[in-house]
Every structure is written in structure tokens, then in C-alpha cells.
Amino acid sequence: MTTEEQPTNEESAVRERHNPVMLRRCLDLLAPALAEPGATVVDCTLGLGGHSEALLGTFPAARLIGLDRDQAALRLAGERLAPYADRATLVHAVYDELPEVLERLGVPRVQGVLFDLGVSSMQLDEPERGFAYAQDAPLDMRMDQTRGRSAADVLNTYPPGELVRLLRVYGEEKQAKRIVEAVVRERAERPLTSSARLVELIRDALPQAAKRTGGNPAKRTFQALRIEVNGELESLERAIPAAVGALAVGGRIAVLSYHSLEDRLVKRVLTAGATTTAPPGLPVVPEQYQPRLKLLTRGAELPTEDEIAENRRAAPARLRGAERIREEHTA
Ligand SMILES: C[S@@+](CC[C@H](N)C(=O)[O-])C[C@H]1O[C@@H](n2cnc3c(N)ncnc32)[C@H](O)[C@@H]1O
């Protein structure tokens, strides 16, 4: 998720516990697939377990599989979902590992999949995780702190051209070149290790006009680093088709995105699944070319103004849903 101003205290994490984003709409989208006894729903981004708790409470015959790559999230969600322990299986995994996880659990097909992308308030609020530009912390930003390179590693070791590309593509940062020049000057003196120093460098590097628009000037750089450190788009690009592939016919998927790069990718995969692959001009479209998905949302649905007033985290949310309507044709 990205927001204009990041939460800076415990309160927002507590609020998020009570306010999973677009909850009612997510439940409604998935409901027709989850009413039958034995239905399985996968929450691919368990986080603090808010959506999962509501899914388990609303669909008493459903079983839930919850994934998160962050072990702290799994611990917290585990406590929250303890009353449903007999119907919930929580797994430490990156969501593109969904097919392997389902195979290990002996679940060939599922009836529902939910993604609530991005970072959780808990991750933002814990300074030592290094996600927040509003607090000084080591530049880490790994959702899974057991592996991978940190934001500091990226900033201190990537070639300048590569850093410019990251900031432009993942941060949509127009001032990428100036910021990277400042980073390269700094790292020639001493490695960058703290988020406050990076924020300071960014502020100093930007022209006055750029500082006046678009909220905190470090926002886009932090988004870019977070996406790179966690391989977020590569993982999502594999995960959405994998999730669609895991759906039984009649199964449903709902995806909440928080920035245009995520939403574009989700839109592309769902729209492609809902489009015929027949060569143009066939009078009747044979079964193997028929779409395997039906879109459940017209474009992306947005949160209501009331919801945004209650929960700032919801503001950038975009929700898309689809239903699996056909088996893959393998002929
Ligand atoms: C916005 S939070 C989810 C909040 C949750 N829906 C709730 O109601 O509490 C997103 C979560 O997804 C996790 N996550 C992000 N990318 C992931 C990935 N590629 N694989 C697994 N988990 C991921 C993050 O660690 C974070 O805990």
C-alpha cells in the first residue's frame, strides 16, 4: 500500500485490525463460491488476519489457508485466528508458491482466493523494519527478514543506471536522476544505512517545485525500493495466474491493489482470462477458445468516501474480482 502520509503510531495497526480494506465488498464478491460445505478459501496476504477473521466468521463451513512471507504477521494472525484453529492453516510462504503449498496440503482446487497487496500497518509502524519514511530506521524493507537483500544493499551496490530505472519504473519518480546522483555521491563517502539520511538526501536533491507537490518527496523512492527489495511485481505476475489456475469452476478471486503498477498487472491477467483466444472471424467460437474467467467488477471498484474517512489506508485501494467459469482446455 502507499498512502500520502504514513501512520506513525500503534493506533493505525489497531485500526487496521478493525478495518480490513473494502471488507464487505470482498466478502460479497467471494460469497457465492464459499457457501458450500468443504469450500476452501486462500488468503494470500494474511497480514494481521483481518480479512481472514471475517471470512472464517462469515462462512462457517469454509476452510481457510492463509499465506504470508512475514513471520511476525503469521504470529499475530495466528493469535487472532486461534478461535478458528480447526479450520485455518497458516503457512510461511511467498504467494507465488501457492501451487506448491496447495500440493503439500493435498488441496487440488480452491473455491476462493483473496489478495490484499502491499505492506501492513504493522510493518510500517515497526521502525526497525525500515519501511517508513516518517521514522528513522535501518534501511531494511524486507517483508521476510529471514532472507534476501535489504534496501541498504540495493542503494549501496546497484549501478547508478539501474537505480535510476528502479526509481522511474517502480516509483514513477520524475526526479530519479537527481536523487540517484545524490545517493552515489553519498555512498562514495560512506554507505547509506538510515532512512532519515535517505529522506534528507532526497529533500536536498529535489528542486523547490517538486517538493511542493505529491506529498512527502521520499514517498516514491521508498515505494520503488520496497518493490525491488521484495521482488513484488515479479511475485505478483506469477501469483495471479497461479491463483486463477488453482480455482475450481465457480471459484472466485478478489484482488485489492494500492498502486497503478499492481492494478495494471492484475487487470491484464484477469482481462486476458475473460477474453476469447479464438482467431478473429470464426462464426462459432469452439470450446477451447472460450474465456475461462468472467469479470465480477466493472473496471476497478473504489472504496466509498465514508470508508476512506474511517480508514486512510483504504484511499488508494482498487478492487477487482473474477469467477472461474471453465476448465482449461488441454486438447
Ligand atoms: C496489506 S497486508 C494484509 C492485511 C490483511 N488483509 C488484514 O486484514 O489484516 C499485506 C500482507 O501481505 C504480505 N505480503 C506481501 N507480499 C507478499 C508475498 N509476495 N507473499 C506473501 N505475503 C506477502 C505482507 O507481509 C503483509 O503482511
Coordinates of C-alpha atoms and ligand atoms in Angstrom, one line a residue:
M1 CA 0.0 0.0 0.0
T2 CA 1.0 3.6 -0.4
T3 CA -0.6 6.5 1.3
E4 CA 0.1 10.2 1.4
E5 CA 1.2 10.2 4.9
Q6 CA 2.3 7.0 6.7
P7 CA 0.8 6.1 10.1
T8 CA 3.4 6.8 12.8
N9 CA 1.9 5.1 15.8
E10 CA 0.4 1.9 17.1
E11 CA -3.1 3.2 16.7
S12 CA -3.1 2.6 13.0
A13 CA -2.2 -1.0 13.4
V14 CA -5.1 -1.4 15.8
R15 CA -7.4 0.4 13.5
E16 CA -6.4 -1.9 10.7
R17 CA -7.3 -4.8 12.8
H18 CA -10.8 -3.5 13.0
N19 CA -10.9 -2.1 9.4
P20 CA -9.7 -4.5 6.7
V21 CA -10.0 -2.6 3.5
M22 CA -13.2 -2.9 1.4
L23 CA -14.2 -5.9 3.6
R24 CA -17.9 -6.0 2.9
R25 CA -17.3 -5.9 -0.9
C26 CA -14.6 -8.6 -0.7
L27 CA -16.9 -10.9 1.3
D28 CA -19.8 -10.3 -1.2
L29 CA -17.6 -11.0 -4.2
L30 CA -16.4 -14.3 -2.7
A31 CA -19.7 -15.3 -1.1
P32 CA -21.3 -17.3 -3.9
A33 CA -18.3 -19.6 -4.0
L34 CA -17.9 -20.1 -0.3
A35 CA -21.3 -21.2 0.9
E36 CA -20.9 -24.9 0.2
P37 CA -19.5 -27.1 3.0
G38 CA -15.9 -28.0 2.3
A39 CA -15.2 -24.8 0.4
T40 CA -11.6 -23.7 0.7
V41 CA -10.5 -20.0 0.6
V42 CA -6.9 -18.9 0.4
D43 CA -5.9 -15.5 1.9
C44 CA -2.6 -15.0 0.1
T45 CA -1.8 -11.9 2.2
L46 CA -2.8 -12.8 5.7
G47 CA -1.2 -9.7 7.4
L48 CA -2.9 -9.1 10.7
G49 CA -5.7 -11.6 9.8
G50 CA -8.5 -9.1 9.4
H51 CA -9.9 -10.3 6.2
S52 CA -9.3 -13.9 7.2
E53 CA -11.1 -13.5 10.5
A54 CA -14.2 -12.1 8.7
L55 CA -14.0 -14.9 6.1
L56 CA -14.0 -17.6 8.8
G57 CA -16.7 -15.9 10.7
T58 CA -19.0 -15.3 7.7
F59 CA -18.6 -18.7 6.1
P60 CA -18.8 -21.2 8.9
A61 CA -18.4 -24.2 6.6
A62 CA -15.3 -22.9 4.9
R63 CA -11.7 -23.8 5.5
L64 CA -9.0 -21.1 5.2
I65 CA -5.4 -21.3 4.1
G66 CA -3.5 -18.1 5.0
L67 CA -0.1 -17.2 3.5
D68 CA 2.3 -14.5 4.4
R69 CA 6.0 -14.2 3.8
D70 CA 6.4 -12.2 7.1
Q71 CA 6.8 -14.4 10.2
A72 CA 5.7 -11.6 12.5
A73 CA 2.4 -11.3 10.6
L74 CA 1.9 -15.1 10.8
R75 CA 2.4 -15.0 14.6
L76 CA -0.1 -12.1 15.1
A77 CA -2.7 -13.5 12.7
G78 CA -2.3 -16.9 14.4
E79 CA -3.3 -15.4 17.8
R80 CA -6.2 -13.6 16.3
L81 CA -7.5 -16.7 14.4
A82 CA -7.0 -19.0 17.4
P83 CA -10.8 -19.4 17.8
Y84 CA -10.9 -20.9 14.3
A85 CA -7.8 -23.0 14.5
D86 CA -9.6 -26.2 13.5
R87 CA -10.5 -24.6 10.1
A88 CA -7.4 -22.4 9.4
T89 CA -4.0 -23.4 8.2
L90 CA -1.3 -20.7 8.2
V91 CA 1.8 -21.1 6.0
H92 CA 5.0 -19.1 5.8
A93 CA 5.3 -18.7 2.0
V94 CA 5.6 -16.1 -0.8
Y95 CA 2.3 -16.1 -2.6
D96 CA 3.6 -17.2 -5.9
E97 CA 4.4 -20.5 -4.1
L98 CA 0.7 -21.1 -3.9
P99 CA 0.7 -24.2 -6.2
E100 CA 3.4 -25.9 -4.1
V101 CA 1.6 -25.0 -0.9
L102 CA -1.7 -26.5 -2.1
E103 CA 0.1 -29.6 -3.3
R104 CA 1.7 -30.1 0.1
L105 CA -1.6 -29.7 1.8
G106 CA -3.3 -32.1 -0.6
V107 CA -5.8 -29.4 -1.8
P108 CA -6.0 -29.7 -5.6
R109 CA -8.5 -26.9 -6.2
V110 CA -9.9 -24.0 -4.1
Q111 CA -13.2 -22.0 -4.2
G112 CA -11.9 -18.6 -3.2
V113 CA -8.6 -16.5 -3.3
L114 CA -8.0 -13.1 -1.8
F115 CA -5.0 -10.8 -2.2
D116 CA -4.7 -7.6 -0.2
L117 CA -1.4 -6.4 -1.6
G118 CA 1.3 -4.2 -0.2
V119 CA 2.6 -3.8 3.4
S120 CA 0.6 -3.9 6.6
S121 CA 0.4 -1.2 9.1
M122 CA 2.3 -3.4 11.5
Q123 CA 5.2 -3.5 9.1
L124 CA 5.0 0.3 8.6
D125 CA 4.7 1.0 12.3
E126 CA 7.7 -1.0 13.5
P127 CA 10.6 1.4 12.9
E128 CA 13.2 -1.3 12.8
R129 CA 11.6 -2.8 9.6
G130 CA 12.7 0.3 7.7
F131 CA 9.5 0.8 5.5
A132 CA 8.5 4.2 6.9
Y133 CA 10.0 7.4 5.6
A134 CA 8.4 9.2 8.6
Q135 CA 10.7 7.5 11.1
D136 CA 14.4 6.9 11.3
A137 CA 15.4 3.3 11.0
P138 CA 17.9 1.0 9.3
L139 CA 17.1 0.7 5.6
D140 CA 15.8 -2.9 5.6
M141 CA 12.3 -3.1 4.0
R142 CA 12.4 -6.9 3.7
M143 CA 8.9 -8.4 4.3
D144 CA 10.7 -11.7 5.0
Q145 CA 13.6 -10.8 7.3
T146 CA 14.9 -14.3 7.1
R147 CA 16.3 -13.9 3.6
G148 CA 17.2 -11.6 0.7
R149 CA 18.9 -8.2 0.3
S150 CA 17.9 -5.1 2.1
A151 CA 17.1 -1.6 0.8
A152 CA 20.6 -0.6 2.0
D153 CA 22.2 -3.3 -0.1
V154 CA 20.2 -2.1 -3.1
L155 CA 21.2 1.6 -2.6
N156 CA 24.9 0.8 -1.9
T157 CA 25.6 -1.7 -4.6
Y158 CA 23.4 -1.3 -7.6
P159 CA 24.9 0.6 -10.6
P160 CA 23.5 4.1 -10.9
G161 CA 21.7 3.4 -14.2
E162 CA 19.9 0.5 -12.5
L163 CA 18.8 2.7 -9.6
V164 CA 17.5 5.4 -11.9
R165 CA 15.5 2.7 -13.7
L166 CA 14.0 1.4 -10.5
L167 CA 13.0 4.8 -9.2
R168 CA 11.4 5.7 -12.6
V169 CA 9.6 2.4 -13.1
Y170 CA 8.6 1.3 -9.6
G171 CA 8.4 4.8 -8.0
E172 CA 7.2 6.7 -11.1
E173 CA 9.7 9.3 -9.8
K174 CA 10.4 12.1 -12.3
Q175 CA 13.5 13.3 -10.4
A176 CA 15.1 9.8 -10.4
K177 CA 18.4 11.0 -11.9
R178 CA 18.9 13.8 -9.3
I179 CA 18.1 11.5 -6.4
V180 CA 20.5 8.8 -7.7
E181 CA 23.3 11.3 -8.2
A182 CA 22.9 12.3 -4.6
V183 CA 22.9 8.7 -3.5
V184 CA 26.0 7.9 -5.5
R185 CA 27.9 10.9 -4.0
E186 CA 26.9 9.9 -0.5
R187 CA 27.8 6.2 -0.9
A188 CA 31.3 7.1 -2.2
E189 CA 31.9 8.7 1.2
R190 CA 30.1 6.2 3.4
P191 CA 27.4 3.5 2.9
L192 CA 23.8 4.6 3.3
T193 CA 22.3 2.9 6.3
S194 CA 19.5 5.0 7.7
S195 CA 16.1 6.0 6.3
A196 CA 16.3 9.5 7.8
R197 CA 19.6 10.2 5.9
L198 CA 18.0 8.9 2.7
V199 CA 15.0 11.2 3.2
E200 CA 17.3 14.1 3.9
L201 CA 19.3 13.4 0.7
I202 CA 16.1 13.2 -1.4
R203 CA 14.8 16.5 0.1
D204 CA 18.1 18.2 -0.7
A205 CA 18.3 16.8 -4.2
L206 CA 14.8 17.9 -5.4
P207 CA 14.1 21.3 -6.9
Q208 CA 11.7 23.5 -4.9
A209 CA 8.7 22.9 -7.2
A210 CA 9.0 19.2 -6.9
K211 CA 9.0 19.4 -3.1
R212 CA 5.7 21.3 -3.1
T213 CA 3.7 18.6 -4.9
G214 CA 2.7 15.0 -4.3
G215 CA 3.1 14.6 -0.5
N216 CA 6.3 13.5 1.1
P217 CA 9.1 13.7 -1.5
A218 CA 10.6 10.5 -0.3
K219 CA 7.4 8.5 -0.9
R220 CA 8.1 7.4 -4.4
T221 CA 11.7 6.4 -3.7
F222 CA 10.6 4.3 -0.7
Q223 CA 7.9 2.6 -2.8
A224 CA 10.4 1.8 -5.5
L225 CA 12.9 0.3 -3.0
R226 CA 10.2 -1.7 -1.3
I227 CA 9.0 -3.2 -4.6
E228 CA 12.6 -4.1 -5.6
V229 CA 13.7 -5.5 -2.3
N230 CA 10.7 -7.8 -2.1
G231 CA 10.5 -8.6 -5.9
E232 CA 6.9 -7.6 -5.5
L233 CA 5.8 -7.3 -9.1
E234 CA 7.7 -10.4 -10.3
S235 CA 6.0 -12.3 -7.5
L236 CA 2.5 -10.9 -8.3
E237 CA 3.0 -11.6 -12.0
R238 CA 3.4 -15.3 -11.2
A239 CA 0.9 -15.4 -8.4
I240 CA -2.3 -14.1 -10.1
P241 CA -2.2 -16.7 -12.9
A242 CA -1.3 -19.4 -10.4
A243 CA -4.3 -18.4 -8.2
V244 CA -6.6 -18.4 -11.2
G245 CA -5.2 -21.8 -12.1
A246 CA -6.0 -23.1 -8.6
L247 CA -9.7 -22.1 -8.8
A248 CA -12.3 -24.7 -9.2
V249 CA -15.0 -23.9 -11.8
G250 CA -17.3 -21.5 -9.9
G251 CA -14.4 -20.4 -7.7
R252 CA -13.8 -16.6 -7.3
I253 CA -10.8 -14.4 -6.9
A254 CA -10.7 -10.8 -5.4
V255 CA -7.6 -8.6 -5.5
L256 CA -7.0 -5.3 -3.7
S257 CA -4.2 -3.2 -5.2
Y258 CA -2.7 0.0 -3.9
H259 CA -0.8 1.5 -6.8
S260 CA -1.1 1.6 -10.5
L261 CA 1.7 -0.9 -11.2
E262 CA -0.1 -3.6 -9.2
D263 CA -3.5 -2.8 -10.5
R264 CA -2.4 -2.7 -14.2
L265 CA -0.8 -6.2 -13.8
V266 CA -3.9 -7.6 -12.1
K267 CA -6.2 -6.1 -14.7
R268 CA -4.1 -7.5 -17.5
V269 CA -4.2 -11.1 -16.2
L270 CA -7.9 -11.0 -15.3
T271 CA -9.0 -9.3 -18.6
A272 CA -6.9 -11.8 -20.6
G273 CA -8.6 -14.7 -18.8
A274 CA -12.0 -13.2 -19.6
T275 CA -11.3 -12.7 -23.4
T276 CA -11.6 -15.3 -26.1
T277 CA -8.4 -16.6 -27.6
A278 CA -10.1 -17.5 -30.9
P279 CA -8.6 -16.3 -34.1
P280 CA -10.8 -13.5 -35.4
G281 CA -13.6 -14.3 -37.8
L282 CA -14.7 -17.7 -36.6
P283 CA -18.5 -17.9 -36.9
V284 CA -18.8 -20.0 -33.8
V285 CA -16.1 -19.9 -31.0
P286 CA -15.1 -23.5 -30.2
E287 CA -14.9 -24.5 -26.5
Q288 CA -11.1 -24.4 -26.4
Y289 CA -11.0 -20.7 -27.2
Q290 CA -13.8 -19.7 -24.8
P291 CA -12.7 -17.5 -21.9
R292 CA -12.1 -19.2 -18.6
L293 CA -12.9 -16.2 -16.4
K294 CA -15.9 -13.9 -16.0
L295 CA -15.1 -10.4 -14.6
L296 CA -17.1 -9.6 -11.5
T297 CA -16.2 -5.9 -11.3
R298 CA -16.6 -3.3 -13.9
G299 CA -13.2 -1.8 -14.1
A300 CA -11.7 -1.4 -10.7
E301 CA -14.0 -0.7 -7.7
L302 CA -13.0 2.1 -5.3
P303 CA -13.7 2.5 -1.6
T304 CA -16.5 4.8 -0.6
E305 CA -15.8 8.2 0.8
D306 CA -17.1 7.0 4.2
E307 CA -14.7 4.2 4.2
I308 CA -11.8 6.5 3.3
A309 CA -12.8 8.9 6.1
E310 CA -12.7 6.0 8.6
N311 CA -9.6 4.3 7.3
R312 CA -6.9 6.3 5.4
R313 CA -5.2 3.1 4.3
A314 CA -8.2 2.4 2.1
A315 CA -7.8 5.6 0.0
P316 CA -5.7 4.2 -2.9
A317 CA -7.4 0.8 -3.0
R318 CA -8.6 -0.7 -6.2
L319 CA -10.6 -3.9 -6.1
R320 CA -11.0 -6.4 -9.0
G321 CA -12.8 -9.7 -9.0
A322 CA -13.4 -12.6 -11.4
E323 CA -15.0 -16.0 -11.4
R324 CA -13.6 -19.2 -13.0
I325 CA -16.2 -20.4 -15.5
R326 CA -14.4 -23.0 -17.4
E327 CA -11.7 -25.7 -17.1
E328 CA -8.5 -25.2 -19.1
H329 CA -8.8 -26.9 -22.4
T330 CA -5.7 -29.1 -22.9
A331 CA -6.5 -30.5 -26.4
Ligands
LIG1 C1 -1.9 -5.2 3.4 S1 -1.3 -6.5 4.4 C2 -2.7 -7.6 4.5 C3 -3.7 -7.2 5.6 C4 -4.8 -8.2 5.9 N1 -5.7 -8.3 4.7 C5 -5.6 -7.9 7.1 O1 -6.8 -7.6 7.0 O2 -5.0 -7.8 8.2 C6 -0.3 -7.4 3.2 C7 0.4 -8.6 3.8 O3 0.9 -9.3 2.6 C8 2.1 -9.8 2.9 N2 2.8 -10.0 1.6 C9 3.1 -9.0 0.7 N3 3.7 -9.6 -0.4 C10 3.7 -10.9 -0.2 C11 4.1 -12.0 -1.0 N4 4.7 -11.9 -2.2 N5 3.9 -13.3 -0.5 C12 3.3 -13.5 0.7 N6 2.9 -12.4 1.5 C13 3.1 -11.2 1.1 C14 2.8 -8.8 3.7 O4 3.9 -9.3 4.5 C15 1.6 -8.2 4.6 O5 1.6 -8.9 5.8

